[in-house]
Amino acid sequence: MDLYVVVLVEVLYGVASLILISAGLAIVFGMIKVINLAHGEFMMMGGYATITAVNLGVNVFVAMLVIAPVAVGLVGLVVERLVIRHLYGRLVDTMLATWGLSLFFIGLATMIFGNTTTGISTPIPGFAIGDYQVNGYNFFIIVAAALLLVAMLSVLKGTRAGLVARGTMQGPEMAAALGYSPDRIYMATFFCGSALSGLAGAILAPLVGLVPTSGGAYIAKAFITVIAGGPSLVAGLLSSASLFGVVNQAFTFATSPVIGEVALLVAAVVLLRILPQGVTGTFFKGKI
Amino acid sequence: MPGDLTRDAITITLVTGVLIWVLPLIVGTYTLTVLAIYGMLGLSLGLVWGFGGILCFGQAAFFGLGAYAYAIFAINIGESTVPMILAVLVPAVFAAFLGALMFYGRLGDVYLGVITLVVTLILFKVINSTAGPQYVIGNARLGGFNGIPGFPTLNVPGIPDAYIWGDRYFQVCAVLLGLVCMLVTALLRSSFGRIAVGIRENETRMSLMGYDVRARKTAMFAIGAAIAGLAGGLFANWAEIVTPNLFSLGQSAEIIIWCIVGGLGTRLGPVLGAAGLAYLKFLLGQQAVVDNALVTGLVLVLFVLFLPKGVVPALSALWRAGAGRRPRGRVRQRRRPPRRERLNG
């Protein structure tokens, strides 16, 4: 019985971390059709922002939930104004430019922080379920991911800003004719997406040893989760993250973490071959 | 494409010959060898992407497969001729399967990008985790993260003791690069090449004209992989070790950067881009002030923003304007449509 609880927690944790990793990319790709390949580096910067703030004496949760998103959001704002803004509508060009940005940020982080591993300890202690020891921080990640999804859904569906953003996504000319500036909405969306990437990087920072190249570990997973999710933002994110999270954890339990990762990637290839429009391109149509 | 094949062949032969003679006076042949190999690798993606319109994010996978195929078979066979052929064939067959999987599924270019990227990652992760002694192919231990060292390097075909190394090896690589250039030229002049460019420009139109777009794209993808595999085999000989880093995303990114900087839709561009940027990286590696990745990234961003066509097309346009020659036909004058439409066909 205890084992099942532990496995359930691990699977939930796998799904939740995929949701966290992909949320920022999903916003940017889903809303403004820009694939941000520097997404992993935004997460890396979120991690470094958290660690730097904690080392300066800031409370770890403040650093994680406030400082990191704002810092990375601002970086995203600069990136959007200088680079992305000129490339809207040119999907492949944005991919290439953001890939360049990702290398640029890796280089920058290497120059500032050095090519060494840094990290902070997890702020929540572990506890026991029966005979098994569970990492308490996993629960924090599960709760954070759930809150994040609820927040995204309620902002997009329940607020005027979300309505305007969705409207602009469907018809920029129409939104412009109604007096909203698509340029500024895209800018704000990119800021939100970057901030979410920073938040994800910050929340995951205590679990990994951070190096300047850490972003590479996230980008592929985020990329495939978002693409496999399809056109609907929240529903797509939830469905593909659940699918891949379960596959990953199942194979990790059955064999080894490496096979788990490989199984996730193979599942992605197979899924994209069968459903090239993503999960929500076929199921749950019209949801957000 | 104006001119004829014989003239191109003579030009390529002359240029290759002169460069083999002149370049070693300026740069060491050890560095030049790897520049030639990278040039070949750049050309492989330049063919697939620039002429075939297939954006492959995982060209490094074929490069790495070629290198690993060479290393594994060289250890098992003990000489280099058959492993070199296999270094070309293994990636080509793999690419044919992967290409068939993708193109017969009619996947769009973003999905193509994702799948090639993911396949590269899978290879990287799998090879990376084969550290234990139980992972053996014949006599070759895969070695995981440490890679495979100590395999026999290139020898004169039929004489296993006559190794080719140093200046000779550079000449072999340069001549092979020249040959691959000629092959690509011939391919592009053939009906296959013209139809491939047609597919790049408008896929639907070509399939309505009765061409099997899926089979042709698969074949193009496999040819590109074969060239990348050859470059991989040569690289294994140059480095004398193969490691999983050959499959890394960084390697794939670099190949794409070479093509963008050199110029897509040209044969010369990717080769020059590869050699030039690899040499820049080599020079940057000798100083510690600026990080390498920072410069590479900046170069890519600036090129996408300000010179998305690349150096070679820009220079040749400049040359034509300067020489007062009128551009041939309307097609060359027309502004290029946004790349997204072009790639979607």
mmCIF file with all atom_site columns, N, CA, C and O in Angstrom, chain B residues 54-100:
data_model
loop_
_atom_site.group_PDB
_atom_site.id
_atom_site.type_symbol
_atom_site.label_atom_id
_atom_site.label_alt_id
_atom_site.label_comp_id
_atom_site.label_asym_id
_atom_site.label_entity_id
_atom_site.label_seq_id
_atom_site.pdbx_PDB_ins_code
_atom_site.Cartn_x
_atom_site.Cartn_y
_atom_site.Cartn_z
_atom_site.occupancy
_atom_site.B_iso_or_equiv
_atom_site.pdbx_formal_charge
_atom_site.auth_seq_id
_atom_site.auth_comp_id
_atom_site.auth_asym_id
_atom_site.auth_atom_id
_atom_site.pdbx_PDB_model_num
ATOM 1   N N  . ILE B 1 54  ? 14.420 20.968 -46.192 1.00 0.00 ? 54  ILE B N  1
ATOM 2   C CA . ILE B 1 54  ? 14.137 20.160 -45.007 1.00 0.00 ? 54  ILE B CA 1
ATOM 3   C C  . ILE B 1 54  ? 14.987 20.697 -43.866 1.00 0.00 ? 54  ILE B C  1
ATOM 4   O O  . ILE B 1 54  ? 16.217 20.553 -43.888 1.00 0.00 ? 54  ILE B O  1
ATOM 5   N N  . LEU B 1 55  ? 14.348 21.331 -42.882 1.00 0.00 ? 55  LEU B N  1
ATOM 6   C CA . LEU B 1 55  ? 15.123 21.860 -41.759 1.00 0.00 ? 55  LEU B CA 1
ATOM 7   C C  . LEU B 1 55  ? 15.365 20.742 -40.760 1.00 0.00 ? 55  LEU B C  1
ATOM 8   O O  . LEU B 1 55  ? 14.465 20.315 -40.061 1.00 0.00 ? 55  LEU B O  1
ATOM 9   N N  . CYS B 1 56  ? 16.601 20.273 -40.718 1.00 0.00 ? 56  CYS B N  1
ATOM 10  C CA . CYS B 1 56  ? 16.947 19.168 -39.830 1.00 0.00 ? 56  CYS B CA 1
ATOM 11  C C  . CYS B 1 56  ? 17.701 19.731 -38.630 1.00 0.00 ? 56  CYS B C  1
ATOM 12  O O  . CYS B 1 56  ? 18.768 20.320 -38.789 1.00 0.00 ? 56  CYS B O  1
ATOM 13  N N  . PHE B 1 57  ? 17.133 19.554 -37.444 1.00 0.00 ? 57  PHE B N  1
ATOM 14  C CA . PHE B 1 57  ? 17.805 20.040 -36.239 1.00 0.00 ? 57  PHE B CA 1
ATOM 15  C C  . PHE B 1 57  ? 18.787 19.007 -35.716 1.00 0.00 ? 57  PHE B C  1
ATOM 16  O O  . PHE B 1 57  ? 19.389 19.216 -34.683 1.00 0.00 ? 57  PHE B O  1
ATOM 17  N N  . GLY B 1 58  ? 18.884 17.881 -36.407 1.00 0.00 ? 58  GLY B N  1
ATOM 18  C CA . GLY B 1 58  ? 19.714 16.807 -35.858 1.00 0.00 ? 58  GLY B CA 1
ATOM 19  C C  . GLY B 1 58  ? 20.753 16.299 -36.830 1.00 0.00 ? 58  GLY B C  1
ATOM 20  O O  . GLY B 1 58  ? 21.051 15.110 -36.858 1.00 0.00 ? 58  GLY B O  1
ATOM 21  N N  . GLN B 1 59  ? 21.325 17.192 -37.642 1.00 0.00 ? 59  GLN B N  1
ATOM 22  C CA . GLN B 1 59  ? 22.351 16.734 -38.570 1.00 0.00 ? 59  GLN B CA 1
ATOM 23  C C  . GLN B 1 59  ? 23.518 16.128 -37.796 1.00 0.00 ? 59  GLN B C  1
ATOM 24  O O  . GLN B 1 59  ? 24.200 15.233 -38.281 1.00 0.00 ? 59  GLN B O  1
ATOM 25  N N  . ALA B 1 60  ? 23.736 16.588 -36.570 1.00 0.00 ? 60  ALA B N  1
ATOM 26  C CA . ALA B 1 60  ? 24.811 16.047 -35.747 1.00 0.00 ? 60  ALA B CA 1
ATOM 27  C C  . ALA B 1 60  ? 24.612 14.567 -35.471 1.00 0.00 ? 60  ALA B C  1
ATOM 28  O O  . ALA B 1 60  ? 25.575 13.825 -35.272 1.00 0.00 ? 60  ALA B O  1
ATOM 29  N N  . ALA B 1 61  ? 23.347 14.102 -35.476 1.00 0.00 ? 61  ALA B N  1
ATOM 30  C CA . ALA B 1 61  ? 23.091 12.682 -35.225 1.00 0.00 ? 61  ALA B CA 1
ATOM 31  C C  . ALA B 1 61  ? 23.775 11.832 -36.287 1.00 0.00 ? 61  ALA B C  1
ATOM 32  O O  . ALA B 1 61  ? 24.402 10.816 -35.981 1.00 0.00 ? 61  ALA B O  1
ATOM 33  N N  . PHE B 1 62  ? 23.686 12.266 -37.551 1.00 0.00 ? 62  PHE B N  1
ATOM 34  C CA . PHE B 1 62  ? 24.278 11.488 -38.637 1.00 0.00 ? 62  PHE B CA 1
ATOM 35  C C  . PHE B 1 62  ? 25.800 11.592 -38.607 1.00 0.00 ? 62  PHE B C  1
ATOM 36  O O  . PHE B 1 62  ? 26.505 10.623 -38.900 1.00 0.00 ? 62  PHE B O  1
ATOM 37  N N  . PHE B 1 63  ? 26.275 12.778 -38.257 1.00 0.00 ? 63  PHE B N  1
ATOM 38  C CA . PHE B 1 63  ? 27.721 12.981 -38.084 1.00 0.00 ? 63  PHE B CA 1
ATOM 39  C C  . PHE B 1 63  ? 28.244 12.012 -37.022 1.00 0.00 ? 63  PHE B C  1
ATOM 40  O O  . PHE B 1 63  ? 29.207 11.266 -37.243 1.00 0.00 ? 63  PHE B O  1
ATOM 41  N N  . GLY B 1 64  ? 27.572 11.997 -35.877 1.00 0.00 ? 64  GLY B N  1
ATOM 42  C CA . GLY B 1 64  ? 27.992 11.127 -34.786 1.00 0.00 ? 64  GLY B CA 1
ATOM 43  C C  . GLY B 1 64  ? 27.866 9.662  -35.140 1.00 0.00 ? 64  GLY B C  1
ATOM 44  O O  . GLY B 1 64  ? 28.741 8.854  -34.829 1.00 0.00 ? 64  GLY B O  1
ATOM 45  N N  . LEU B 1 65  ? 26.760 9.312  -35.828 1.00 0.00 ? 65  LEU B N  1
ATOM 46  C CA . LEU B 1 65  ? 26.581 7.910  -36.225 1.00 0.00 ? 65  LEU B CA 1
ATOM 47  C C  . LEU B 1 65  ? 27.710 7.469  -37.144 1.00 0.00 ? 65  LEU B C  1
ATOM 48  O O  . LEU B 1 65  ? 28.233 6.358  -37.012 1.00 0.00 ? 65  LEU B O  1
ATOM 49  N N  . GLY B 1 66  ? 28.088 8.346  -38.076 1.00 0.00 ? 66  GLY B N  1
ATOM 50  C CA . GLY B 1 66  ? 29.188 8.028  -38.978 1.00 0.00 ? 66  GLY B CA 1
ATOM 51  C C  . GLY B 1 66  ? 30.468 7.787  -38.201 1.00 0.00 ? 66  GLY B C  1
ATOM 52  O O  . GLY B 1 66  ? 31.184 6.800  -38.432 1.00 0.00 ? 66  GLY B O  1
ATOM 53  N N  . ALA B 1 67  ? 30.741 8.680  -37.238 1.00 0.00 ? 67  ALA B N  1
ATOM 54  C CA . ALA B 1 67  ? 31.968 8.556  -36.451 1.00 0.00 ? 67  ALA B CA 1
ATOM 55  C C  . ALA B 1 67  ? 31.953 7.261  -35.634 1.00 0.00 ? 67  ALA B C  1
ATOM 56  O O  . ALA B 1 67  ? 32.933 6.510  -35.603 1.00 0.00 ? 67  ALA B O  1
ATOM 57  N N  . TYR B 1 68  ? 30.808 6.972  -34.980 1.00 0.00 ? 68  TYR B N  1
ATOM 58  C CA . TYR B 1 68  ? 30.722 5.762  -34.164 1.00 0.00 ? 68  TYR B CA 1
ATOM 59  C C  . TYR B 1 68  ? 30.788 4.510  -35.034 1.00 0.00 ? 68  TYR B C  1
ATOM 60  O O  . TYR B 1 68  ? 31.431 3.527  -34.667 1.00 0.00 ? 68  TYR B O  1
ATOM 61  N N  . ALA B 1 69  ? 30.121 4.556  -36.210 1.00 0.00 ? 69  ALA B N  1
ATOM 62  C CA . ALA B 1 69  ? 30.164 3.398  -37.097 1.00 0.00 ? 69  ALA B CA 1
ATOM 63  C C  . ALA B 1 69  ? 31.604 3.126  -37.497 1.00 0.00 ? 69  ALA B C  1
ATOM 64  O O  . ALA B 1 69  ? 32.073 1.979  -37.458 1.00 0.00 ? 69  ALA B O  1
ATOM 65  N N  . TYR B 1 70  ? 32.335 4.187  -37.841 1.00 0.00 ? 70  TYR B N  1
ATOM 66  C CA . TYR B 1 70  ? 33.731 3.991  -38.226 1.00 0.00 ? 70  TYR B CA 1
ATOM 67  C C  . TYR B 1 70  ? 34.519 3.374  -37.070 1.00 0.00 ? 70  TYR B C  1
ATOM 68  O O  . TYR B 1 70  ? 35.220 2.364  -37.247 1.00 0.00 ? 70  TYR B O  1
ATOM 69  N N  . ALA B 1 71  ? 34.393 3.972  -35.879 1.00 0.00 ? 71  ALA B N  1
ATOM 70  C CA . ALA B 1 71  ? 35.189 3.520  -34.738 1.00 0.00 ? 71  ALA B CA 1
ATOM 71  C C  . ALA B 1 71  ? 34.903 2.062  -34.407 1.00 0.00 ? 71  ALA B C  1
ATOM 72  O O  . ALA B 1 71  ? 35.816 1.253  -34.230 1.00 0.00 ? 71  ALA B O  1
ATOM 73  N N  . ILE B 1 72  ? 33.602 1.716  -34.362 1.00 0.00 ? 72  ILE B N  1
ATOM 74  C CA . ILE B 1 72  ? 33.229 0.355  -33.957 1.00 0.00 ? 72  ILE B CA 1
ATOM 75  C C  . ILE B 1 72  ? 33.707 -0.664 -34.981 1.00 0.00 ? 72  ILE B C  1
ATOM 76  O O  . ILE B 1 72  ? 34.326 -1.677 -34.640 1.00 0.00 ? 72  ILE B O  1
ATOM 77  N N  . PHE B 1 73  ? 33.485 -0.379 -36.269 1.00 0.00 ? 73  PHE B N  1
ATOM 78  C CA . PHE B 1 73  ? 33.885 -1.354 -37.281 1.00 0.00 ? 73  PHE B CA 1
ATOM 79  C C  . PHE B 1 73  ? 35.393 -1.392 -37.458 1.00 0.00 ? 73  PHE B C  1
ATOM 80  O O  . PHE B 1 73  ? 35.961 -2.428 -37.771 1.00 0.00 ? 73  PHE B O  1
ATOM 81  N N  . ALA B 1 74  ? 36.064 -0.237 -37.252 1.00 0.00 ? 74  ALA B N  1
ATOM 82  C CA . ALA B 1 74  ? 37.521 -0.230 -37.383 1.00 0.00 ? 74  ALA B CA 1
ATOM 83  C C  . ALA B 1 74  ? 38.143 -1.131 -36.315 1.00 0.00 ? 74  ALA B C  1
ATOM 84  O O  . ALA B 1 74  ? 39.096 -1.867 -36.580 1.00 0.00 ? 74  ALA B O  1
ATOM 85  N N  . ILE B 1 75  ? 37.611 -1.112 -35.097 1.00 0.00 ? 75  ILE B N  1
ATOM 86  C CA . ILE B 1 75  ? 38.137 -1.970 -34.045 1.00 0.00 ? 75  ILE B CA 1
ATOM 87  C C  . ILE B 1 75  ? 37.891 -3.434 -34.391 1.00 0.00 ? 75  ILE B C  1
ATOM 88  O O  . ILE B 1 75  ? 38.768 -4.288 -34.244 1.00 0.00 ? 75  ILE B O  1
ATOM 89  N N  . ASN B 1 76  ? 36.693 -3.721 -34.910 1.00 0.00 ? 76  ASN B N  1
ATOM 90  C CA . ASN B 1 76  ? 36.358 -5.114 -35.180 1.00 0.00 ? 76  ASN B CA 1
ATOM 91  C C  . ASN B 1 76  ? 37.043 -5.662 -36.421 1.00 0.00 ? 76  ASN B C  1
ATOM 92  O O  . ASN B 1 76  ? 37.383 -6.831 -36.475 1.00 0.00 ? 76  ASN B O  1
ATOM 93  N N  . ILE B 1 77  ? 37.229 -4.800 -37.432 1.00 0.00 ? 77  ILE B N  1
ATOM 94  C CA . ILE B 1 77  ? 37.785 -5.293 -38.690 1.00 0.00 ? 77  ILE B CA 1
ATOM 95  C C  . ILE B 1 77  ? 39.298 -5.133 -38.719 1.00 0.00 ? 77  ILE B C  1
ATOM 96  O O  . ILE B 1 77  ? 40.012 -5.977 -39.237 1.00 0.00 ? 77  ILE B O  1
ATOM 97  N N  . GLY B 1 78  ? 39.791 -4.023 -38.153 1.00 0.00 ? 78  GLY B N  1
ATOM 98  C CA . GLY B 1 78  ? 41.232 -3.871 -38.068 1.00 0.00 ? 78  GLY B CA 1
ATOM 99  C C  . GLY B 1 78  ? 41.852 -3.083 -39.205 1.00 0.00 ? 78  GLY B C  1
ATOM 100 O O  . GLY B 1 78  ? 43.037 -2.832 -39.206 1.00 0.00 ? 78  GLY B O  1
ATOM 101 N N  . GLU B 1 79  ? 41.063 -2.717 -40.211 1.00 0.00 ? 79  GLU B N  1
ATOM 102 C CA . GLU B 1 79  ? 41.582 -1.813 -41.244 1.00 0.00 ? 79  GLU B CA 1
ATOM 103 C C  . GLU B 1 79  ? 40.471 -0.803 -41.544 1.00 0.00 ? 79  GLU B C  1
ATOM 104 O O  . GLU B 1 79  ? 39.412 -0.832 -40.926 1.00 0.00 ? 79  GLU B O  1
ATOM 105 N N  . SER B 1 80  ? 40.710 0.119  -42.470 1.00 0.00 ? 80  SER B N  1
ATOM 106 C CA . SER B 1 80  ? 39.826 1.283  -42.503 1.00 0.00 ? 80  SER B CA 1
ATOM 107 C C  . SER B 1 80  ? 38.907 1.375  -43.714 1.00 0.00 ? 80  SER B C  1
ATOM 108 O O  . SER B 1 80  ? 37.986 2.179  -43.705 1.00 0.00 ? 80  SER B O  1
ATOM 109 N N  . THR B 1 81  ? 39.111 0.544  -44.745 1.00 0.00 ? 81  THR B N  1
ATOM 110 C CA . THR B 1 81  ? 38.339 0.783  -45.974 1.00 0.00 ? 81  THR B CA 1
ATOM 111 C C  . THR B 1 81  ? 36.856 0.464  -45.779 1.00 0.00 ? 81  THR B C  1
ATOM 112 O O  . THR B 1 81  ? 35.990 1.297  -46.050 1.00 0.00 ? 81  THR B O  1
ATOM 113 N N  . VAL B 1 82  ? 36.584 -0.749 -45.281 1.00 0.00 ? 82  VAL B N  1
ATOM 114 C CA . VAL B 1 82  ? 35.184 -1.141 -45.069 1.00 0.00 ? 82  VAL B CA 1
ATOM 115 C C  . VAL B 1 82  ? 34.516 -0.247 -44.021 1.00 0.00 ? 82  VAL B C  1
ATOM 116 O O  . VAL B 1 82  ? 33.393 0.236  -44.243 1.00 0.00 ? 82  VAL B O  1
ATOM 117 N N  . PRO B 1 83  ? 35.172 0.027  -42.861 1.00 0.00 ? 83  PRO B N  1
ATOM 118 C CA . PRO B 1 83  ? 34.535 0.924  -41.894 1.00 0.00 ? 83  PRO B CA 1
ATOM 119 C C  . PRO B 1 83  ? 34.191 2.289  -42.478 1.00 0.00 ? 83  PRO B C  1
ATOM 120 O O  . PRO B 1 83  ? 33.150 2.869  -42.155 1.00 0.00 ? 83  PRO B O  1
ATOM 121 N N  . MET B 1 84  ? 35.032 2.799  -43.361 1.00 0.00 ? 84  MET B N  1
ATOM 122 C CA . MET B 1 84  ? 34.757 4.109  -43.959 1.00 0.00 ? 84  MET B CA 1
ATOM 123 C C  . MET B 1 84  ? 33.490 4.045  -44.812 1.00 0.00 ? 84  MET B C  1
ATOM 124 O O  . MET B 1 84  ? 32.657 4.957  -44.773 1.00 0.00 ? 84  MET B O  1
ATOM 125 N N  . ILE B 1 85  ? 33.347 2.949  -45.558 1.00 0.00 ? 85  ILE B N  1
ATOM 126 C CA . ILE B 1 85  ? 32.138 2.792  -46.381 1.00 0.00 ? 85  ILE B CA 1
ATOM 127 C C  . ILE B 1 85  ? 30.915 2.674  -45.474 1.00 0.00 ? 85  ILE B C  1
ATOM 128 O O  . ILE B 1 85  ? 29.868 3.274  -45.722 1.00 0.00 ? 85  ILE B O  1
ATOM 129 N N  . LEU B 1 86  ? 31.090 1.917  -44.365 1.00 0.00 ? 86  LEU B N  1
ATOM 130 C CA . LEU B 1 86  ? 29.966 1.753  -43.438 1.00 0.00 ? 86  LEU B CA 1
ATOM 131 C C  . LEU B 1 86  ? 29.627 3.074  -42.754 1.00 0.00 ? 86  LEU B C  1
ATOM 132 O O  . LEU B 1 86  ? 28.470 3.338  -42.438 1.00 0.00 ? 86  LEU B O  1
ATOM 133 N N  . ALA B 1 87  ? 30.642 3.919  -42.530 1.00 0.00 ? 87  ALA B N  1
ATOM 134 C CA . ALA B 1 87  ? 30.399 5.219  -41.911 1.00 0.00 ? 87  ALA B CA 1
ATOM 135 C C  . ALA B 1 87  ? 29.485 6.063  -42.787 1.00 0.00 ? 87  ALA B C  1
ATOM 136 O O  . ALA B 1 87  ? 28.784 6.939  -42.297 1.00 0.00 ? 87  ALA B O  1
ATOM 137 N N  . VAL B 1 88  ? 29.499 5.792  -44.101 1.00 0.00 ? 88  VAL B N  1
ATOM 138 C CA . VAL B 1 88  ? 28.589 6.501  -45.002 1.00 0.00 ? 88  VAL B CA 1
ATOM 139 C C  . VAL B 1 88  ? 27.225 5.811  -45.028 1.00 0.00 ? 88  VAL B C  1
ATOM 140 O O  . VAL B 1 88  ? 26.179 6.456  -44.995 1.00 0.00 ? 88  VAL B O  1
ATOM 141 N N  . LEU B 1 89  ? 27.263 4.465  -45.056 1.00 0.00 ? 89  LEU B N  1
ATOM 142 C CA . LEU B 1 89  ? 26.019 3.717  -45.247 1.00 0.00 ? 89  LEU B CA 1
ATOM 143 C C  . LEU B 1 89  ? 25.124 3.724  -44.015 1.00 0.00 ? 89  LEU B C  1
ATOM 144 O O  . LEU B 1 89  ? 23.915 3.889  -44.135 1.00 0.00 ? 89  LEU B O  1
ATOM 145 N N  . VAL B 1 90  ? 25.720 3.536  -42.826 1.00 0.00 ? 90  VAL B N  1
ATOM 146 C CA . VAL B 1 90  ? 24.899 3.420  -41.612 1.00 0.00 ? 90  VAL B CA 1
ATOM 147 C C  . VAL B 1 90  ? 24.034 4.670  -41.408 1.00 0.00 ? 90  VAL B C  1
ATOM 148 O O  . VAL B 1 90  ? 22.809 4.557  -41.258 1.00 0.00 ? 90  VAL B O  1
ATOM 149 N N  . PRO B 1 91  ? 24.615 5.892  -41.420 1.00 0.00 ? 91  PRO B N  1
ATOM 150 C CA . PRO B 1 91  ? 23.748 7.067  -41.260 1.00 0.00 ? 91  PRO B CA 1
ATOM 151 C C  . PRO B 1 91  ? 22.740 7.204  -42.388 1.00 0.00 ? 91  PRO B C  1
ATOM 152 O O  . PRO B 1 91  ? 21.605 7.634  -42.153 1.00 0.00 ? 91  PRO B O  1
ATOM 153 N N  . ALA B 1 92  ? 23.137 6.822  -43.618 1.00 0.00 ? 92  ALA B N  1
ATOM 154 C CA . ALA B 1 92  ? 22.213 6.971  -44.742 1.00 0.00 ? 92  ALA B CA 1
ATOM 155 C C  . ALA B 1 92  ? 20.993 6.073  -44.556 1.00 0.00 ? 92  ALA B C  1
ATOM 156 O O  . ALA B 1 92  ? 19.857 6.506  -44.758 1.00 0.00 ? 92  ALA B O  1
ATOM 157 N N  . VAL B 1 93  ? 21.237 4.817  -44.135 1.00 0.00 ? 93  VAL B N  1
ATOM 158 C CA . VAL B 1 93  ? 20.111 3.892  -43.931 1.00 0.00 ? 93  VAL B CA 1
ATOM 159 C C  . VAL B 1 93  ? 19.240 4.378  -42.776 1.00 0.00 ? 93  VAL B C  1
ATOM 160 O O  . VAL B 1 93  ? 18.007 4.410  -42.864 1.00 0.00 ? 93  VAL B O  1
ATOM 161 N N  . PHE B 1 94  ? 19.900 4.823  -41.694 1.00 0.00 ? 94  PHE B N  1
ATOM 162 C CA . PHE B 1 94  ? 19.157 5.335  -40.543 1.00 0.00 ? 94  PHE B CA 1
ATOM 163 C C  . PHE B 1 94  ? 18.293 6.523  -40.962 1.00 0.00 ? 94  PHE B C  1
ATOM 164 O O  . PHE B 1 94  ? 17.116 6.610  -40.614 1.00 0.00 ? 94  PHE B O  1
ATOM 165 N N  . ALA B 1 95  ? 18.896 7.431  -41.757 1.00 0.00 ? 95  ALA B N  1
ATOM 166 C CA . ALA B 1 95  ? 18.154 8.618  -42.194 1.00 0.00 ? 95  ALA B CA 1
ATOM 167 C C  . ALA B 1 95  ? 17.013 8.230  -43.121 1.00 0.00 ? 95  ALA B C  1
ATOM 168 O O  . ALA B 1 95  ? 15.954 8.858  -43.096 1.00 0.00 ? 95  ALA B O  1
ATOM 169 N N  . ALA B 1 96  ? 17.229 7.192  -43.942 1.00 0.00 ? 96  ALA B N  1
ATOM 170 C CA . ALA B 1 96  ? 16.157 6.771  -44.839 1.00 0.00 ? 96  ALA B CA 1
ATOM 171 C C  . ALA B 1 96  ? 14.950 6.297  -44.029 1.00 0.00 ? 96  ALA B C  1
ATOM 172 O O  . ALA B 1 96  ? 13.810 6.652  -44.330 1.00 0.00 ? 96  ALA B O  1
ATOM 173 N N  . PHE B 1 97  ? 15.216 5.526  -42.965 1.00 0.00 ? 97  PHE B N  1
ATOM 174 C CA . PHE B 1 97  ? 14.121 5.072  -42.103 1.00 0.00 ? 97  PHE B CA 1
ATOM 175 C C  . PHE B 1 97  ? 13.443 6.242  -41.412 1.00 0.00 ? 97  PHE B C  1
ATOM 176 O O  . PHE B 1 97  ? 12.224 6.384  -41.421 1.00 0.00 ? 97  PHE B O  1
ATOM 177 N N  . LEU B 1 98  ? 14.264 7.105  -40.806 1.00 0.00 ? 98  LEU B N  1
ATOM 178 C CA . LEU B 1 98  ? 13.714 8.246  -40.072 1.00 0.00 ? 98  LEU B CA 1
ATOM 179 C C  . LEU B 1 98  ? 12.949 9.157  -41.024 1.00 0.00 ? 98  LEU B C  1
ATOM 180 O O  . LEU B 1 98  ? 11.844 9.622  -40.714 1.00 0.00 ? 98  LEU B O  1
ATOM 181 N N  . GLY B 1 99  ? 13.541 9.394  -42.208 1.00 0.00 ? 99  GLY B N  1
ATOM 182 C CA . GLY B 1 99  ? 12.901 10.262 -43.184 1.00 0.00 ? 99  GLY B CA 1
ATOM 183 C C  . GLY B 1 99  ? 11.568 9.682  -43.639 1.00 0.00 ? 99  GLY B C  1
ATOM 184 O O  . GLY B 1 99  ? 10.566 10.390 -43.728 1.00 0.00 ? 99  GLY B O  1
ATOM 185 N N  . ALA B 1 100 ? 11.559 8.359  -43.896 1.00 0.00 ? 100 ALA B N  1
ATOM 186 C CA . ALA B 1 100 ? 10.311 7.723  -44.316 1.00 0.00 ? 100 ALA B CA 1
ATOM 187 C C  . ALA B 1 100 ? 9.249  7.892  -43.239 1.00 0.00 ? 100 ALA B C  1
ATOM 188 O O  . ALA B 1 100 ? 8.098  8.231  -43.519 1.00 0.00 ? 100 ALA B O  1
#
